[in-house]
Tab-separated table of C-alpha atoms in Angstrom:
chain	number	residue	atom	x	y	z
A	1272	UNK	CA	-35.265	30.556	0.081
A	1273	UNK	CA	-32.796	32.182	2.476
A	1274	UNK	CA	-29.573	33.764	1.227
A	1275	UNK	CA	-27.339	31.079	2.750
A	1276	UNK	CA	-29.189	28.201	1.077
A	1277	UNK	CA	-29.304	30.112	-2.201
A	1278	UNK	CA	-25.540	30.686	-2.028
A	1279	UNK	CA	-24.897	26.998	-1.333
A	1280	UNK	CA	-27.018	25.920	-4.315
A	1281	UNK	CA	-25.277	28.389	-6.616
A	1282	UNK	CA	-21.894	27.138	-5.387
A	1283	UNK	CA	-22.869	23.513	-5.996
A	1284	UNK	CA	-24.108	24.385	-9.462
A	1285	UNK	CA	-20.849	26.150	-10.337
A	1286	UNK	CA	-18.848	23.208	-8.965
A	1287	UNK	CA	-20.854	20.777	-11.075
A	1288	UNK	CA	-20.325	22.925	-14.140
A	1289	UNK	CA	-16.585	23.068	-13.490
A	1290	UNK	CA	-16.395	19.302	-13.009
A	1291	UNK	CA	-18.373	18.620	-16.175
A	1292	UNK	CA	-16.514	21.080	-18.413
A	1293	UNK	CA	-15.929	19.415	-21.765
A	1294	UNK	CA	-12.397	19.488	-23.127
A	1295	UNK	CA	-12.378	19.978	-26.886
A	1296	UNK	CA	-9.391	19.500	-29.164
A	1297	UNK	CA	-8.872	20.946	-32.645
A	1298	UNK	CA	-6.398	19.508	-35.126
A	1299	UNK	CA	-5.120	21.401	-38.170
A	1300	UNK	CA	-3.851	19.351	-41.112
A	1301	UNK	CA	-2.274	19.439	-44.537
A	1302	UNK	CA	-4.675	18.664	-47.382
A	1303	UNK	CA	-3.099	15.333	-48.355
A	1304	UNK	CA	-3.943	11.627	-48.023
A	1305	UNK	CA	-7.664	12.264	-47.742
A	1306	UNK	CA	-7.593	14.952	-45.068
A	1307	UNK	CA	-10.892	16.814	-44.879
A	1308	UNK	CA	-9.472	19.893	-43.146
A	1309	UNK	CA	-9.867	20.634	-39.422
A	1310	UNK	CA	-10.726	17.765	-37.069
A	1311	UNK	CA	-12.600	18.188	-33.781
A	1312	UNK	CA	-12.288	15.765	-30.848
A	1313	UNK	CA	-13.446	15.574	-27.255
A	1314	UNK	CA	-10.802	14.550	-24.744
A	1315	UNK	CA	-11.857	12.049	-22.069
A	1316	UNK	CA	-9.417	12.820	-19.278
A	1317	UNK	CA	-10.269	9.783	-17.158
A	1318	UNK	CA	-9.801	7.368	-20.047
A	1319	UNK	CA	-7.011	9.355	-21.687
A	1320	UNK	CA	-8.686	9.081	-25.095
A	1321	UNK	CA	-9.768	11.382	-27.934
A	1322	UNK	CA	-13.262	10.875	-29.370
A	1323	UNK	CA	-14.074	12.317	-32.843
A	1324	UNK	CA	-16.841	14.932	-33.017
A	1325	UNK	CA	-16.547	16.641	-36.402
A	1326	UNK	CA	-14.422	17.168	-39.484
A	1327	UNK	CA	-14.596	20.603	-41.110
A	1328	UNK	CA	-14.075	20.804	-44.853
A	1329	UNK	CA	-11.131	22.976	-45.895
A	1330	UNK	CA	-9.003	21.895	-48.867
A	1331	UNK	CA	-6.384	24.650	-48.481
A	1332	UNK	CA	-4.240	22.981	-45.783
A	1333	UNK	CA	-5.642	24.606	-42.612
A	1334	UNK	CA	-2.409	23.833	-40.814
A	1335	UNK	CA	-1.945	26.106	-37.805
A	1336	UNK	CA	-4.796	27.101	-35.486
A	1337	UNK	CA	-5.533	29.632	-32.742
A	1338	UNK	CA	-8.430	30.024	-30.301
A	1339	UNK	CA	-9.946	33.425	-29.518
A	1340	UNK	CA	-9.582	34.325	-25.793
A	1341	UNK	CA	-13.391	34.303	-25.482
A	1342	UNK	CA	-13.341	30.648	-26.682
A	1343	UNK	CA	-16.147	31.611	-29.086
A	1344	UNK	CA	-14.020	31.596	-32.261
A	1345	UNK	CA	-11.226	29.661	-33.921
A	1346	UNK	CA	-8.849	30.779	-36.666
A	1347	UNK	CA	-6.793	28.802	-39.172
A	1348	UNK	CA	-4.111	29.756	-41.636
A	1349	UNK	CA	-4.693	28.228	-45.055
A	1350	UNK	CA	-1.179	27.247	-46.025
A	1351	UNK	CA	-2.241	25.838	-49.385
A	1352	UNK	CA	-3.959	29.035	-50.541
A	1353	UNK	CA	-2.663	31.047	-53.520
A	1354	UNK	CA	0.247	33.495	-53.401
A	1355	UNK	CA	-1.859	35.985	-51.416
A	1356	UNK	CA	-2.338	33.399	-48.668
A	1357	UNK	CA	-5.461	32.874	-46.610
A	1358	UNK	CA	-6.918	32.910	-43.105
A	1359	UNK	CA	-10.288	31.501	-42.016
A	1360	UNK	CA	-12.531	32.344	-39.054
A	1361	UNK	CA	-14.922	29.855	-37.454
A	1362	UNK	CA	-17.569	30.132	-34.743
A	1363	UNK	CA	-17.339	27.594	-31.904
A	1364	UNK	CA	-20.618	26.057	-30.729
A	1365	UNK	CA	-20.532	26.578	-26.954
A	1366	UNK	CA	-22.451	23.350	-26.288
A	1367	UNK	CA	-20.645	20.922	-28.615
A	1368	UNK	CA	-17.382	22.565	-29.672
A	1369	UNK	CA	-18.303	22.117	-33.326
A	1370	UNK	CA	-17.142	24.718	-35.844
A	1371	UNK	CA	-19.060	26.807	-38.359
A	1372	UNK	CA	-17.251	28.836	-41.018
A	1373	UNK	CA	-17.603	32.608	-40.649
A	1374	UNK	CA	-15.347	34.255	-43.236
A	1375	UNK	CA	-11.878	34.382	-44.740
A	1376	UNK	CA	-9.262	36.997	-45.580
A	1377	UNK	CA	-5.960	37.206	-47.405
A	1378	UNK	CA	-2.777	36.974	-45.338
A	1379	UNK	CA	-1.006	39.147	-47.941
A	1380	UNK	CA	1.666	36.529	-48.524
A	1381	UNK	CA	2.229	32.959	-49.633
A	1382	UNK	CA	2.492	29.956	-47.327
A	1383	UNK	CA	0.923	31.302	-44.107
A	1384	UNK	CA	2.157	28.901	-41.430
A	1385	UNK	CA	1.325	30.401	-38.017
A	1386	UNK	CA	-1.403	32.516	-36.413
A	1387	UNK	CA	-1.726	34.069	-32.952
A	1388	UNK	CA	-4.433	36.213	-31.350
A	1389	UNK	CA	-3.763	38.954	-28.817
A	1390	UNK	CA	-5.230	38.750	-25.309
A	1391	UNK	CA	-7.965	41.320	-26.002
A	1392	UNK	CA	-9.165	39.258	-28.971
A	1393	UNK	CA	-9.073	42.262	-31.293
A	1394	UNK	CA	-6.034	41.448	-33.449
A	1395	UNK	CA	-4.626	38.401	-35.243
A	1396	UNK	CA	-1.003	38.048	-36.350
A	1397	UNK	CA	-0.268	35.823	-39.344
A	1398	UNK	CA	3.226	34.668	-40.338
A	1399	UNK	CA	3.776	34.042	-44.056
A	1400	UNK	CA	6.620	31.560	-44.478
A	1401	UNK	CA	6.592	31.674	-48.266
A	1402	UNK	CA	6.028	35.410	-48.509
A	1403	UNK	CA	8.472	36.320	-45.753
A	1404	UNK	CA	6.007	38.731	-44.153
A	1405	UNK	CA	3.793	39.407	-41.149
A	1406	UNK	CA	0.136	40.373	-41.610
A	1407	UNK	CA	-1.897	42.072	-38.871
A	1408	UNK	CA	-5.666	41.547	-39.146
A	1409	UNK	CA	-8.422	43.179	-37.056
A	1410	UNK	CA	-10.927	40.823	-35.437
A	1411	UNK	CA	-14.493	42.122	-35.353
A	1412	UNK	CA	-16.892	41.834	-32.404
A	1413	UNK	CA	-18.673	38.930	-34.130
A	1414	UNK	CA	-15.403	37.010	-34.549
A	1415	UNK	CA	-15.062	37.659	-38.269
A	1416	UNK	CA	-11.772	38.882	-39.709
A	1417	UNK	CA	-11.325	42.217	-41.447
A	1418	UNK	CA	-8.776	42.776	-44.190
A	1419	UNK	CA	-5.223	43.267	-42.921
A	1420	UNK	CA	-4.694	46.706	-41.353
A	1421	UNK	CA	-0.903	46.406	-41.328
A	1422	UNK	CA	1.904	44.225	-42.648
A	1423	UNK	CA	5.670	43.979	-42.411
A	1424	UNK	CA	7.794	42.595	-45.242
A	1425	UNK	CA	11.074	41.047	-44.125
A	1426	UNK	CA	14.138	40.628	-46.368
A	1427	UNK	CA	17.541	38.991	-46.286
A	1428	UNK	CA	19.473	35.774	-46.771
A	1429	UNK	CA	21.409	33.429	-44.501
A	1430	UNK	CA	24.397	31.102	-44.745
A	1431	UNK	CA	22.268	28.012	-45.459
A	1432	UNK	CA	21.666	28.508	-49.186
A	1433	UNK	CA	18.930	25.853	-49.417
A	1434	UNK	CA	16.855	27.014	-46.449
A	1435	UNK	CA	17.811	30.684	-46.104
A	1436	UNK	CA	17.608	31.896	-49.694
A	1437	UNK	CA	15.003	34.556	-48.853
A	1438	UNK	CA	12.985	35.723	-45.844
A	1439	UNK	CA	10.833	33.063	-44.160
A	1440	UNK	CA	8.710	34.442	-41.307
A	1441	UNK	CA	7.776	31.431	-39.168
A	1442	UNK	CA	5.882	32.627	-36.078
A	1443	UNK	CA	4.599	35.661	-34.184
A	1444	UNK	CA	4.360	35.242	-30.401
A	1445	UNK	CA	2.621	37.709	-28.070
A	1446	UNK	CA	4.404	38.824	-24.915
A	1447	UNK	CA	2.729	37.932	-21.588
A	1448	UNK	CA	1.848	41.619	-21.107
A	1449	UNK	CA	0.322	41.844	-24.621
A	1450	UNK	CA	2.500	44.889	-25.440
A	1451	UNK	CA	4.968	43.271	-27.813
A	1452	UNK	CA	4.999	40.628	-30.533
A	1453	UNK	CA	8.121	38.584	-31.291
A	1454	UNK	CA	8.459	37.537	-34.933
A	1455	UNK	CA	10.857	34.727	-35.843
A	1456	UNK	CA	12.492	34.766	-39.281
A	1457	UNK	CA	14.145	31.458	-40.146
A	1458	UNK	CA	16.349	33.122	-42.771
A	1459	UNK	CA	17.718	36.234	-41.087
A	1460	UNK	CA	18.419	34.404	-37.794
A	1461	UNK	CA	16.586	37.158	-35.940
A	1462	UNK	CA	13.676	37.576	-33.583
A	1463	UNK	CA	12.145	40.889	-34.624
A	1464	UNK	CA	10.408	42.753	-31.784
A	1465	UNK	CA	7.419	45.029	-32.391
A	1466	UNK	CA	5.298	47.309	-30.229
A	1467	UNK	CA	1.648	46.526	-30.918
A	1468	UNK	CA	-1.469	48.667	-30.982
A	1469	UNK	CA	-4.216	46.070	-30.680
A	1470	UNK	CA	-7.019	48.622	-31.097
A	1471	UNK	CA	-5.674	49.848	-34.435
A	1472	UNK	CA	-4.192	46.429	-35.338
A	1473	UNK	CA	-0.825	47.957	-36.226
A	1474	UNK	CA	2.794	47.330	-35.236
A	1475	UNK	CA	6.026	49.335	-35.130
A	1476	UNK	CA	9.606	48.319	-34.289
A	1477	UNK	CA	10.308	48.282	-30.546
A	1478	UNK	CA	13.072	50.434	-29.056
A	1479	UNK	CA	15.271	47.326	-29.262
A	1480	UNK	CA	13.983	46.064	-32.627
A	1481	UNK	CA	15.511	42.587	-32.715
A	1482	UNK	CA	17.848	40.024	-31.207
A	1483	UNK	CA	20.132	37.839	-33.321
A	1484	UNK	CA	21.068	34.188	-32.845
A	1485	UNK	CA	23.846	32.083	-34.327
A	1486	UNK	CA	24.008	32.429	-38.157
A	1487	UNK	CA	22.408	29.482	-39.925
A	1488	UNK	CA	20.429	28.294	-36.882
A	1489	UNK	CA	16.971	29.142	-38.274
A	1490	UNK	CA	14.525	30.635	-35.699
A	1491	UNK	CA	11.120	28.927	-35.797
A	1492	UNK	CA	8.831	28.906	-32.726
A	1493	UNK	CA	9.122	30.898	-29.501
A	1494	UNK	CA	7.657	30.590	-26.015
A	1495	UNK	CA	7.718	32.418	-22.690
A	1496	UNK	CA	8.273	31.025	-19.232
A	1497	UNK	CA	5.136	31.440	-17.063
A	1498	UNK	CA	7.002	34.006	-14.930
A	1499	UNK	CA	7.578	36.194	-18.004
A	1500	UNK	CA	11.276	36.669	-17.188
A	1501	UNK	CA	12.652	34.101	-19.625
A	1502	UNK	CA	11.941	33.021	-23.187
A	1503	UNK	CA	12.983	30.117	-25.396
A	1504	UNK	CA	13.470	29.815	-29.151
A	1505	UNK	CA	13.489	26.763	-31.415
A	1506	UNK	CA	16.450	26.893	-33.790
A	1507	UNK	CA	15.060	24.644	-36.515
A	1508	UNK	CA	18.034	24.094	-38.808
A	1509	UNK	CA	20.588	23.328	-36.086
A	1510	UNK	CA	18.105	21.326	-33.938
A	1511	UNK	CA	18.866	23.509	-30.945
A	1512	UNK	CA	17.267	25.914	-28.470
A	1513	UNK	CA	18.228	29.440	-27.394
A	1514	UNK	CA	17.477	30.941	-23.966
A	1515	UNK	CA	16.824	34.624	-23.287
A	1516	UNK	CA	16.051	36.904	-20.379
A	1517	UNK	CA	13.473	39.612	-21.060
A	1518	UNK	CA	13.197	43.255	-20.038
A	1519	UNK	CA	9.496	43.670	-19.285
A	1520	UNK	CA	9.602	47.447	-19.763
A	1521	UNK	CA	11.223	47.560	-23.203
A	1522	UNK	CA	10.535	44.030	-24.436
A	1523	UNK	CA	14.244	43.617	-25.199
A	1524	UNK	CA	15.782	40.137	-25.084
A	1525	UNK	CA	19.239	39.282	-23.779
A	1526	UNK	CA	20.873	35.989	-24.755
A	1527	UNK	CA	21.605	33.667	-21.829
A	1528	UNK	CA	22.654	30.646	-23.885
A	1529	UNK	CA	22.425	29.693	-27.552
A	1530	UNK	CA	22.564	26.607	-29.739
A	1531	UNK	CA	21.841	24.101	-26.957
A	1532	UNK	CA	21.670	20.688	-28.623
A	1533	UNK	CA	18.253	18.996	-28.388
A	1534	UNK	CA	19.105	15.685	-30.106
A	1535	UNK	CA	19.740	12.286	-28.490
A	1536	UNK	CA	23.456	11.724	-27.909
A	1537	UNK	CA	23.528	8.693	-30.222
A	1538	UNK	CA	21.576	10.266	-33.115
A	1539	UNK	CA	23.486	10.969	-36.322
A	1540	UNK	CA	20.812	11.329	-39.038
A	1541	UNK	CA	19.034	14.299	-40.604
A	1542	UNK	CA	16.793	16.338	-38.300
A	1543	UNK	CA	14.956	19.631	-37.997
A	1544	UNK	CA	13.399	20.901	-34.779
A	1545	UNK	CA	9.807	22.152	-34.836
A	1546	UNK	CA	7.749	23.045	-31.774
A	1547	UNK	CA	8.464	24.130	-28.195
A	1548	UNK	CA	6.343	24.277	-25.018
A	1549	UNK	CA	6.804	24.727	-21.267
A	1550	UNK	CA	4.651	22.854	-18.742
A	1551	UNK	CA	2.199	24.922	-16.644
A	1552	UNK	CA	4.462	24.812	-13.566
A	1553	UNK	CA	7.390	26.311	-15.501
A	1554	UNK	CA	9.694	23.482	-14.418
A	1555	UNK	CA	10.157	21.662	-17.742
A	1556	UNK	CA	10.626	22.498	-21.409
A	1557	UNK	CA	9.903	20.190	-24.365
A	1558	UNK	CA	11.003	20.506	-28.008
A	1559	UNK	CA	10.044	18.277	-30.953
A	1560	UNK	CA	12.591	16.814	-33.362
A	1561	UNK	CA	11.612	15.682	-36.862
A	1562	UNK	CA	14.021	12.964	-37.977
A	1563	UNK	CA	15.077	11.753	-34.549
A	1564	UNK	CA	11.297	11.575	-33.892
A	1565	UNK	CA	11.670	12.549	-30.260
A	1566	UNK	CA	10.676	15.144	-27.728
A	1567	UNK	CA	13.716	16.611	-25.989
A	1568	UNK	CA	13.032	17.165	-22.291
A	1569	UNK	CA	14.823	19.848	-20.251
A	1570	UNK	CA	14.439	20.990	-16.664
A	1571	UNK	CA	14.385	24.769	-16.167
A	1572	UNK	CA	16.490	26.293	-13.385
A	1573	UNK	CA	15.574	29.312	-11.288
A	1574	UNK	CA	17.959	31.290	-13.520
A	1575	UNK	CA	16.083	30.168	-16.657
A	1576	UNK	CA	18.898	27.886	-17.806
A	1577	UNK	CA	18.218	24.416	-19.184
A	1578	UNK	CA	19.455	20.983	-18.120
A	1579	UNK	CA	18.760	17.965	-20.340
A	1580	UNK	CA	16.520	15.386	-18.666
A	1581	UNK	CA	16.003	12.943	-21.521
A	1582	UNK	CA	14.579	12.161	-24.953
A	1583	UNK	CA	11.135	10.625	-25.473
A	1584	UNK	CA	10.467	8.659	-28.695
A	1585	UNK	CA	7.155	9.970	-30.022
A	1586	UNK	CA	5.800	6.729	-31.549
A	1587	UNK	CA	5.407	8.240	-35.022
A	1588	UNK	CA	7.255	9.967	-37.839
A	1589	UNK	CA	7.861	13.720	-38.161
A	1590	UNK	CA	6.501	15.053	-34.847
A	1591	UNK	CA	5.628	18.611	-35.769
A	1592	UNK	CA	3.370	20.365	-33.287
A	1593	UNK	CA	2.514	19.015	-29.839
A	1594	UNK	CA	0.267	20.065	-26.972
A	1595	UNK	CA	0.755	19.989	-23.213
A	1596	UNK	CA	-2.717	19.925	-21.697
A	1597	UNK	CA	-3.539	22.903	-19.436
A	1598	UNK	CA	-3.337	20.751	-16.295
A	1599	UNK	CA	0.064	19.374	-17.282
A	1600	UNK	CA	-0.977	15.713	-17.132
A	1601	UNK	CA	-0.809	14.743	-20.820
A	1602	UNK	CA	1.146	15.522	-23.978
A	1603	UNK	CA	-0.331	15.002	-27.455
A	1604	UNK	CA	2.119	14.708	-30.379
A	1605	UNK	CA	1.015	15.294	-33.993
A	1606	UNK	CA	2.942	13.286	-36.608
A	1607	UNK	CA	2.817	14.771	-40.087
A	1608	UNK	CA	4.077	11.695	-41.949
A	1609	UNK	CA	2.466	8.773	-40.091
A	1610	UNK	CA	-0.992	10.369	-39.868
A	1611	UNK	CA	-1.407	9.961	-36.134
A	1612	UNK	CA	-1.537	11.744	-32.786
A	1613	UNK	CA	0.035	9.867	-29.885
A	1614	UNK	CA	-0.866	10.459	-26.240
A	1615	UNK	CA	1.643	10.477	-23.370
A	1616	UNK	CA	1.152	10.684	-19.602
A	1617	UNK	CA	3.469	13.183	-17.953
A	1618	UNK	CA	5.170	12.811	-14.576
A	1619	UNK	CA	4.858	16.301	-13.105
A	1620	UNK	CA	7.789	15.764	-10.712
A	1621	UNK	CA	10.365	14.461	-13.180
A	1622	UNK	CA	8.995	15.845	-16.460
A	1623	UNK	CA	9.391	12.429	-18.071
A	1624	UNK	CA	6.766	10.860	-20.303
A	1625	UNK	CA	5.193	7.435	-20.697
A	1626	UNK	CA	3.301	6.353	-23.811
A	1627	UNK	CA	-0.310	5.461	-23.003
A	1628	UNK	CA	-0.669	3.231	-26.059
A	1629	UNK	CA	-3.296	5.602	-27.461
A	1630	UNK	CA	-2.749	6.637	-31.101
A	1631	UNK	CA	-5.458	8.546	-32.984
A	1632	UNK	CA	-5.573	8.455	-36.788
A	1633	UNK	CA	-5.635	11.890	-38.434
A	1634	UNK	CA	-4.288	12.567	-41.951
A	1635	UNK	CA	-1.151	14.787	-41.866
A	1636	UNK	CA	-1.809	16.484	-38.488
A	1637	UNK	CA	0.169	19.717	-38.100
A	1638	UNK	CA	-1.280	21.517	-35.061
A	1639	UNK	CA	-3.151	20.452	-31.903
A	1640	UNK	CA	-4.885	22.885	-29.541
A	1641	UNK	CA	-7.340	22.455	-26.668
A	1642	UNK	CA	-10.101	24.473	-25.060
A	1643	UNK	CA	-12.832	23.856	-22.505
A	1644	UNK	CA	-16.537	24.535	-22.892
């Protein structure tokens, strides 16, 4: 076989593999109303449907999930574990996407609610909402977790006596350059900024160690614009969003605008904001509202500033986490209190959504993530 023909055949084979890549979805849940633990689905992009593959037994509320950059492993926080918290590691079957339990470790604090993995796949960061702390766990070459190599205990109170009575660490988000981790504390109204050593799995305060937002706003989840210049923070208690510019050298954040309302103009009930994501093009931002049961939609200007586009009813109650698929065509919304995930088609030009009519039953879904095999 000549080199040209061989090259053509290899190219065709790679194209076929790319076209046939299976898209697998993992759903973390609370252990209520018969939930078995983590649910695995395959997404049929042409049909816009989710087909069940597996349910993985875990009775400790495996709520928030993260995929290893190699796609070989998945990690869950176990929010219902004892006061020392828990984290589980799973192997991902490369042919089917099914999970097999590997091991577990303590998160060194109660109520672990968020986990992230650095880009080298060597370190996991776990946020303990109940314990008010961050745990830093090494990830071994076989995907298993080692005991925490570092931790940071936060402390403080805020003006909202019911929600900010003690530290509540809610998320830890890696910078695009993998040099810093941004840790949101709902109580102290701060984003704490740490330099990270992913080889040693340790952290230390950055030269600018934090940025503060409006007292009583309640930082929750955080995301970066694809260009790395801007970042956006969910302010849970005030149902708002804050916008920052970022110094890539120091990791420092500078406030551009704060406390931007994310609620529908005619809404007057009780609400807390939850999750935040930007579409792959960097043109639109979405934020979920629990109570209004909507996704707020904003367009993003060249200066990083936000302009409200609309509000999309999510067709369920208490939309917690949601997922924008990597191609930007669909949004999947997990509803904690109506036990369903609803699927929306996304207009990439306008950012607006249309409900596909597809609703998948899952008990108390909290987190939805996607990978390809």
